[in-house]
PDB file of C-alpha atoms (C1' of nucleotides) in Angstrom:
ATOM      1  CA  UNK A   1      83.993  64.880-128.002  1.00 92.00           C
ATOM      2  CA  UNK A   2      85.299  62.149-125.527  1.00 95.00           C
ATOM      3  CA  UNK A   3      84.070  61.370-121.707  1.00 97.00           C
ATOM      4  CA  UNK A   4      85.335  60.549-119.178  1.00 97.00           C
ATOM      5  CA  UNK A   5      85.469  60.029-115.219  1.00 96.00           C
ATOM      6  CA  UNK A   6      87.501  61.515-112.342  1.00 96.00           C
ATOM      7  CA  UNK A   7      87.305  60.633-109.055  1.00 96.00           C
ATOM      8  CA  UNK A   8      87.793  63.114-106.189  1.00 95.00           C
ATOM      9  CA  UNK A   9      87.472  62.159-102.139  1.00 93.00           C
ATOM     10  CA  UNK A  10      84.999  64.520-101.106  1.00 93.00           C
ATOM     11  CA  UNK A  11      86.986  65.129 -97.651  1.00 91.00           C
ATOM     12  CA  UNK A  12      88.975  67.051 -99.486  1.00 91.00           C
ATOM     13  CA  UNK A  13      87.461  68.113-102.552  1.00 94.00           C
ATOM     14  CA  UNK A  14      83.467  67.678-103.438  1.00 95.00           C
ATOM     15  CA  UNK A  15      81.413  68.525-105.875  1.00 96.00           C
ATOM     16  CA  UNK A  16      80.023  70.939-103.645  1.00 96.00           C
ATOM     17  CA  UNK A  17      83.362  72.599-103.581  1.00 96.00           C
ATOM     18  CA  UNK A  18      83.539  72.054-107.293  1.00 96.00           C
ATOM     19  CA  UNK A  19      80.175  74.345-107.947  1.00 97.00           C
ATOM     20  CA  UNK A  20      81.272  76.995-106.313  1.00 97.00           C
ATOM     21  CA  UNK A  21      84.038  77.998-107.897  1.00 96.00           C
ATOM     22  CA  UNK A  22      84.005  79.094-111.167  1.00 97.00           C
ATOM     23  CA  UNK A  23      86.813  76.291-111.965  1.00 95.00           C
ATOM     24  CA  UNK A  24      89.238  74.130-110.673  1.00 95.00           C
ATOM     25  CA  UNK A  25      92.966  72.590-111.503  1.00 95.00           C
ATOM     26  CA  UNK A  26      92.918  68.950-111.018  1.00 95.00           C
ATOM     27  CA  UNK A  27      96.529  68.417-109.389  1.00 92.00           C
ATOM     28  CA  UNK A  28      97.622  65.756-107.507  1.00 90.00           C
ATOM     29  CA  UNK A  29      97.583  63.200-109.446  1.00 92.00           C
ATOM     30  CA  UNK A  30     100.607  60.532-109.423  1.00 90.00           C
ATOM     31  CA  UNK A  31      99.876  57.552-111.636  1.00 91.00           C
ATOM     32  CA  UNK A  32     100.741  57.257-115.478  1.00 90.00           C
ATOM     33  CA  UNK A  33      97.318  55.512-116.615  1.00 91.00           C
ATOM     34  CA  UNK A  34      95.512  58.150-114.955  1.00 93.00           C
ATOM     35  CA  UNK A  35      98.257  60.996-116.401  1.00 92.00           C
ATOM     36  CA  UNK A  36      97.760  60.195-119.890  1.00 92.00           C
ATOM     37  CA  UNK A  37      93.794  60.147-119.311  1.00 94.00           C
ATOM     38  CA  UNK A  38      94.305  63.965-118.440  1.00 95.00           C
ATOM     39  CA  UNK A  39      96.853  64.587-121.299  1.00 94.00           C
ATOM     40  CA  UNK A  40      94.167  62.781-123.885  1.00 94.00           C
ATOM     41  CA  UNK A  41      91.624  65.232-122.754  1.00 96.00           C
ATOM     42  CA  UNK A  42      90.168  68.234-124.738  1.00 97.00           C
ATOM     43  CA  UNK A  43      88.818  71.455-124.057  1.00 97.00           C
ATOM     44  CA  UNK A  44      84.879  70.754-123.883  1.00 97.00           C
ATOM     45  CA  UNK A  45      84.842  67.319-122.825  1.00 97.00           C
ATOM     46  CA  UNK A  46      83.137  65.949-120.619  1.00 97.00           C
ATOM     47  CA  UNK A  47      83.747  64.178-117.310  1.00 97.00           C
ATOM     48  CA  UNK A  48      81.177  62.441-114.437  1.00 97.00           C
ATOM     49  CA  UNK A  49      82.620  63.764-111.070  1.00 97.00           C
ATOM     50  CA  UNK A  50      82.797  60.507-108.762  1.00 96.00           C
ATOM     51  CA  UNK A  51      82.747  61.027-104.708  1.00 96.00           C
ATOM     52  CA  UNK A  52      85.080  57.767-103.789  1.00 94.00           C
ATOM     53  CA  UNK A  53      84.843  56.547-100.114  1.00 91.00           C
ATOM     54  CA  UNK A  54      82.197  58.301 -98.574  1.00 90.00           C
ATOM     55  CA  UNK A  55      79.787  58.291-101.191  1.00 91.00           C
ATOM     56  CA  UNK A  56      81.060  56.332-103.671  1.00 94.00           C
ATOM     57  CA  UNK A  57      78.281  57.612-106.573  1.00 96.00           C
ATOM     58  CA  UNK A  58      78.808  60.065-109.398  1.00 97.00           C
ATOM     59  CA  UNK A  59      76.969  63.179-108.678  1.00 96.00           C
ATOM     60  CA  UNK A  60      77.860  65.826-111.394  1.00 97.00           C
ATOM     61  CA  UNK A  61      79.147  66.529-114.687  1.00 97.00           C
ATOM     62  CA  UNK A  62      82.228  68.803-115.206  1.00 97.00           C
ATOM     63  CA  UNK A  63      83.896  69.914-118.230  1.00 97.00           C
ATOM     64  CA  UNK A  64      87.587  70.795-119.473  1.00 97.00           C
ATOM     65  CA  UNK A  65      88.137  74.631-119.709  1.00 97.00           C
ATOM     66  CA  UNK A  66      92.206  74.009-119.636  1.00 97.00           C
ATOM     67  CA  UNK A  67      93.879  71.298-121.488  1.00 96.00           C
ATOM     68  CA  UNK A  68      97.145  69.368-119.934  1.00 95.00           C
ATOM     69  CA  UNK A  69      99.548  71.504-118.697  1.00 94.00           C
ATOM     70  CA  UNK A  70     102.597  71.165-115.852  1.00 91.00           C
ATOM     71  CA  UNK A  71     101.274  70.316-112.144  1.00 90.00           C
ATOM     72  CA  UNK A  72     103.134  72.529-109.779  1.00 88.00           C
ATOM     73  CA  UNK A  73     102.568  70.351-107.009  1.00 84.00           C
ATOM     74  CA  UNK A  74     104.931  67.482-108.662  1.00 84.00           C
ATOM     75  CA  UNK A  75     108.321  68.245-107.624  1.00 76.00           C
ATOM     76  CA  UNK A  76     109.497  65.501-110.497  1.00 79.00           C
ATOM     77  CA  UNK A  77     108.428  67.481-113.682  1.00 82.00           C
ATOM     78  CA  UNK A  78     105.980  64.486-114.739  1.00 85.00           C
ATOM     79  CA  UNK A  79     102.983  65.187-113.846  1.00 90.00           C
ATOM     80  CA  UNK A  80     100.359  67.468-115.380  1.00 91.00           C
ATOM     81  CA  UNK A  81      96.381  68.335-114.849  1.00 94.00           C
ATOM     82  CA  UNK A  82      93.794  70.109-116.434  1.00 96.00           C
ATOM     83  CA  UNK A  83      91.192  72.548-115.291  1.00 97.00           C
ATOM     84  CA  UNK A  84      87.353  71.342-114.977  1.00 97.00           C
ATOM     85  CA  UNK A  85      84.292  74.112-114.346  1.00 97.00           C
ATOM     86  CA  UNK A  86      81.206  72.613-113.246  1.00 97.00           C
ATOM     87  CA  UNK A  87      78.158  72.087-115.543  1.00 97.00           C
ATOM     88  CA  UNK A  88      74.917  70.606-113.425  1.00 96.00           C
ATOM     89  CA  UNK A  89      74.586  67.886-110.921  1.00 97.00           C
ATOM     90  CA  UNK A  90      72.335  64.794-111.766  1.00 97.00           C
ATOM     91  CA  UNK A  91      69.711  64.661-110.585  1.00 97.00           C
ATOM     92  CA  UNK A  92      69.937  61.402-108.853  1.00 96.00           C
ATOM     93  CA  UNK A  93      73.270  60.173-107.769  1.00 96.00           C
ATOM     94  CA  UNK A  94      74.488  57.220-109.520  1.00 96.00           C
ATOM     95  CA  UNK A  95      75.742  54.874-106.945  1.00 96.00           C
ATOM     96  CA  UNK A  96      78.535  52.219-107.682  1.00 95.00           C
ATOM     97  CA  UNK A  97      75.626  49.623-105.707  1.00 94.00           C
ATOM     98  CA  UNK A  98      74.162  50.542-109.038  1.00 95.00           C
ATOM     99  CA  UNK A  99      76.703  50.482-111.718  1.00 95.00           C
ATOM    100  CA  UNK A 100      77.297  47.095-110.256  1.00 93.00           C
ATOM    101  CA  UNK A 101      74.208  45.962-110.571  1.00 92.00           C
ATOM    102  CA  UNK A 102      74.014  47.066-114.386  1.00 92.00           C
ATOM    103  CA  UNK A 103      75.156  44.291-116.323  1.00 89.00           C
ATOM    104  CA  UNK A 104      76.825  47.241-118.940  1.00 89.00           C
ATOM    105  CA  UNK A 105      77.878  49.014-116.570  1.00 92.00           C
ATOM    106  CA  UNK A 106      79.797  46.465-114.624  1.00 89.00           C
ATOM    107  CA  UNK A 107      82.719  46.611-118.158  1.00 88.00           C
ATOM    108  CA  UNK A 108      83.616  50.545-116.567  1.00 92.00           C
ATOM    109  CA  UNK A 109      86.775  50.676-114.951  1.00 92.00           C
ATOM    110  CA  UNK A 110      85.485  51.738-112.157  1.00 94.00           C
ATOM    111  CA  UNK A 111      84.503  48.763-111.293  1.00 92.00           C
ATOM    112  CA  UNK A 112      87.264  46.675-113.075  1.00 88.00           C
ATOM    113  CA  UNK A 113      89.822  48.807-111.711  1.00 90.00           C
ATOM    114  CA  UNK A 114      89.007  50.897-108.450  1.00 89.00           C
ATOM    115  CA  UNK A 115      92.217  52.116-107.868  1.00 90.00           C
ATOM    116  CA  UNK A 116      92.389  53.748-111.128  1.00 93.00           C
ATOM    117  CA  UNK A 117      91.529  57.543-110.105  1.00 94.00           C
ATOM    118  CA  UNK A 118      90.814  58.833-114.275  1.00 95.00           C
ATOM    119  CA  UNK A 119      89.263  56.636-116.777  1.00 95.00           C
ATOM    120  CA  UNK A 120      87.214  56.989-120.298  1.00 95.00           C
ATOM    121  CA  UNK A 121      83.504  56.535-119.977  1.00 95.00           C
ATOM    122  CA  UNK A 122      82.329  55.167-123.793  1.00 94.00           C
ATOM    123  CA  UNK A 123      79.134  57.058-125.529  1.00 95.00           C
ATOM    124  CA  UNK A 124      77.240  53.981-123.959  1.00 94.00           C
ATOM    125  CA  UNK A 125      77.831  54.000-120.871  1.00 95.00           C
ATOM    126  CA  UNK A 126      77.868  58.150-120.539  1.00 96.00           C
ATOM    127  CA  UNK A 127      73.891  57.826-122.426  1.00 96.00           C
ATOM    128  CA  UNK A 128      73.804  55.333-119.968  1.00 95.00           C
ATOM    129  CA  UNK A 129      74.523  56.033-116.724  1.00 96.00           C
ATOM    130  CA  UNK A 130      73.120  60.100-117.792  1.00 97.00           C
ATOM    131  CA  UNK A 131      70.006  58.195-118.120  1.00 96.00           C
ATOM    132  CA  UNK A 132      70.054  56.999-114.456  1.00 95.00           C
ATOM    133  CA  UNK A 133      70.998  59.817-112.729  1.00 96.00           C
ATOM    134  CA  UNK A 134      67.939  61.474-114.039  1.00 95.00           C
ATOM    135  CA  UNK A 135      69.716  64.089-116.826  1.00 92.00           C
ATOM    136  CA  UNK A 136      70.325  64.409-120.872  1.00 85.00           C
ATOM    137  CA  UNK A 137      73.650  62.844-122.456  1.00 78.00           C
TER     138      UNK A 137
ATOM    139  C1'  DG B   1      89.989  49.051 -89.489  1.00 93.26           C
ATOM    140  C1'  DC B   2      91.049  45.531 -92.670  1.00 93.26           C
ATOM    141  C1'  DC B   3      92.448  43.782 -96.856  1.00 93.26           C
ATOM    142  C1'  DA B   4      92.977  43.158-101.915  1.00 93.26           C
ATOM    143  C1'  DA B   5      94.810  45.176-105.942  1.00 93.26           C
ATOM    144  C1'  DC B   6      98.378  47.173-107.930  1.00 93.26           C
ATOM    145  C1'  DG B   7     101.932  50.689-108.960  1.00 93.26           C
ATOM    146  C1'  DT B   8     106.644  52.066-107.618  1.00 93.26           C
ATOM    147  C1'  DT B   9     111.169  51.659-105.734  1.00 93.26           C
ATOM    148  C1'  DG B  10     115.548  49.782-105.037  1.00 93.26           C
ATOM    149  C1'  DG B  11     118.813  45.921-104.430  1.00 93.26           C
ATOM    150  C1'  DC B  12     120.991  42.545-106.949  1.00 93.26           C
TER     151       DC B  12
ATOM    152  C1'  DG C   1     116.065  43.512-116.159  1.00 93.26           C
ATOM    153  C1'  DC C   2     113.999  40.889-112.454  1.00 93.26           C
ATOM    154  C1'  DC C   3     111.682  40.620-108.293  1.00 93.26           C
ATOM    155  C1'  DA C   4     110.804  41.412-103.404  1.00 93.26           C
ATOM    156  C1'  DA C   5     109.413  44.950-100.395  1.00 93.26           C
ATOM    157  C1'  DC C   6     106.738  48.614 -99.643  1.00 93.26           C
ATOM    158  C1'  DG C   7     103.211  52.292-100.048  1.00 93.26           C
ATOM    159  C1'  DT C   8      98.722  53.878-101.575  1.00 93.26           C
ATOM    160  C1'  DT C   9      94.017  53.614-102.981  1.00 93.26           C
ATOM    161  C1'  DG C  10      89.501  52.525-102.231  1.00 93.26           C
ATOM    162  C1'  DG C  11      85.793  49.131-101.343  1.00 93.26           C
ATOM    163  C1'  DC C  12      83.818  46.631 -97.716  1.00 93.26           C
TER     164       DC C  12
END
DNA sequence: GCCAACGTTGGC
DNA sequence: GCCAACGTTGGC
């Protein structure tokens, strides 16, 4: 099983909004690196759910119930996007301030590239960061 | 609100 | 196929 991160605004879609519904497509997304994250992904992996601008912390864990398949919002034909359900918050919030200041944790891509908006976590840094936000790998 | 990073587009 | 211009993302 792989992990890995997405990253969501929570203006416009929060991991409140992700709990309460039983699951979710994950359109919208417009970049190849980020494209072929979503296409390498398999049902029952796992991904942290990251709140970028306000917030800026991972604050839940969500898991794929619908591998890769077309993304009716792309008018080109080249996009996809999978389905996540929720599985539990953590516990604590795991800040980027934090991931930062983890001298492990600074290797993610989050922090090495920020624009990037889906990205593999390694078992490390999923045991890892798990660890800090207060919940089991 | 600004700015850096960086991906994409389009002219040549 | 290169490169300048432009647009978008996301941290600060």
């Amino acid at each position: 099983m792989a992990y890995w991160l997405v990253k969501s605004e929570p203006a416009t879609w929060s991991w409140d909004d992700q709990m309460s519904v039983e699951s979710e497509h994950w359109d919208g997304v417009r970049n190849y690196q980020a494209s072929n994250n979503l296409k390498a992904m398999r049902i029952g992996d796992q991904a942290f759910f990251y709140h970028s601008q306000k917030g800026k912390e991972i604050v839940g864990i969500v898991e794929v119930v619908k591998e890769y398949y077309p993304d009716p919002s792309d008018s080109s034909g080249r996009f996809g996007m999978v389905d996540f359900k929720a599985v539990r918050p953590l516990k604590t919030p795991v800040t980027l301030a934090a991931i930062k200041e983890h001298p492990e944790l600074k290797e993610m891509p989050l922090v090495r590239q920020s624009r990037l908006s889906v990205m593999p976590v390694s078992d490390e840094h999923w045991a890892l960061v798990c660890e800090l936000g207060g919940t089991t790998a």
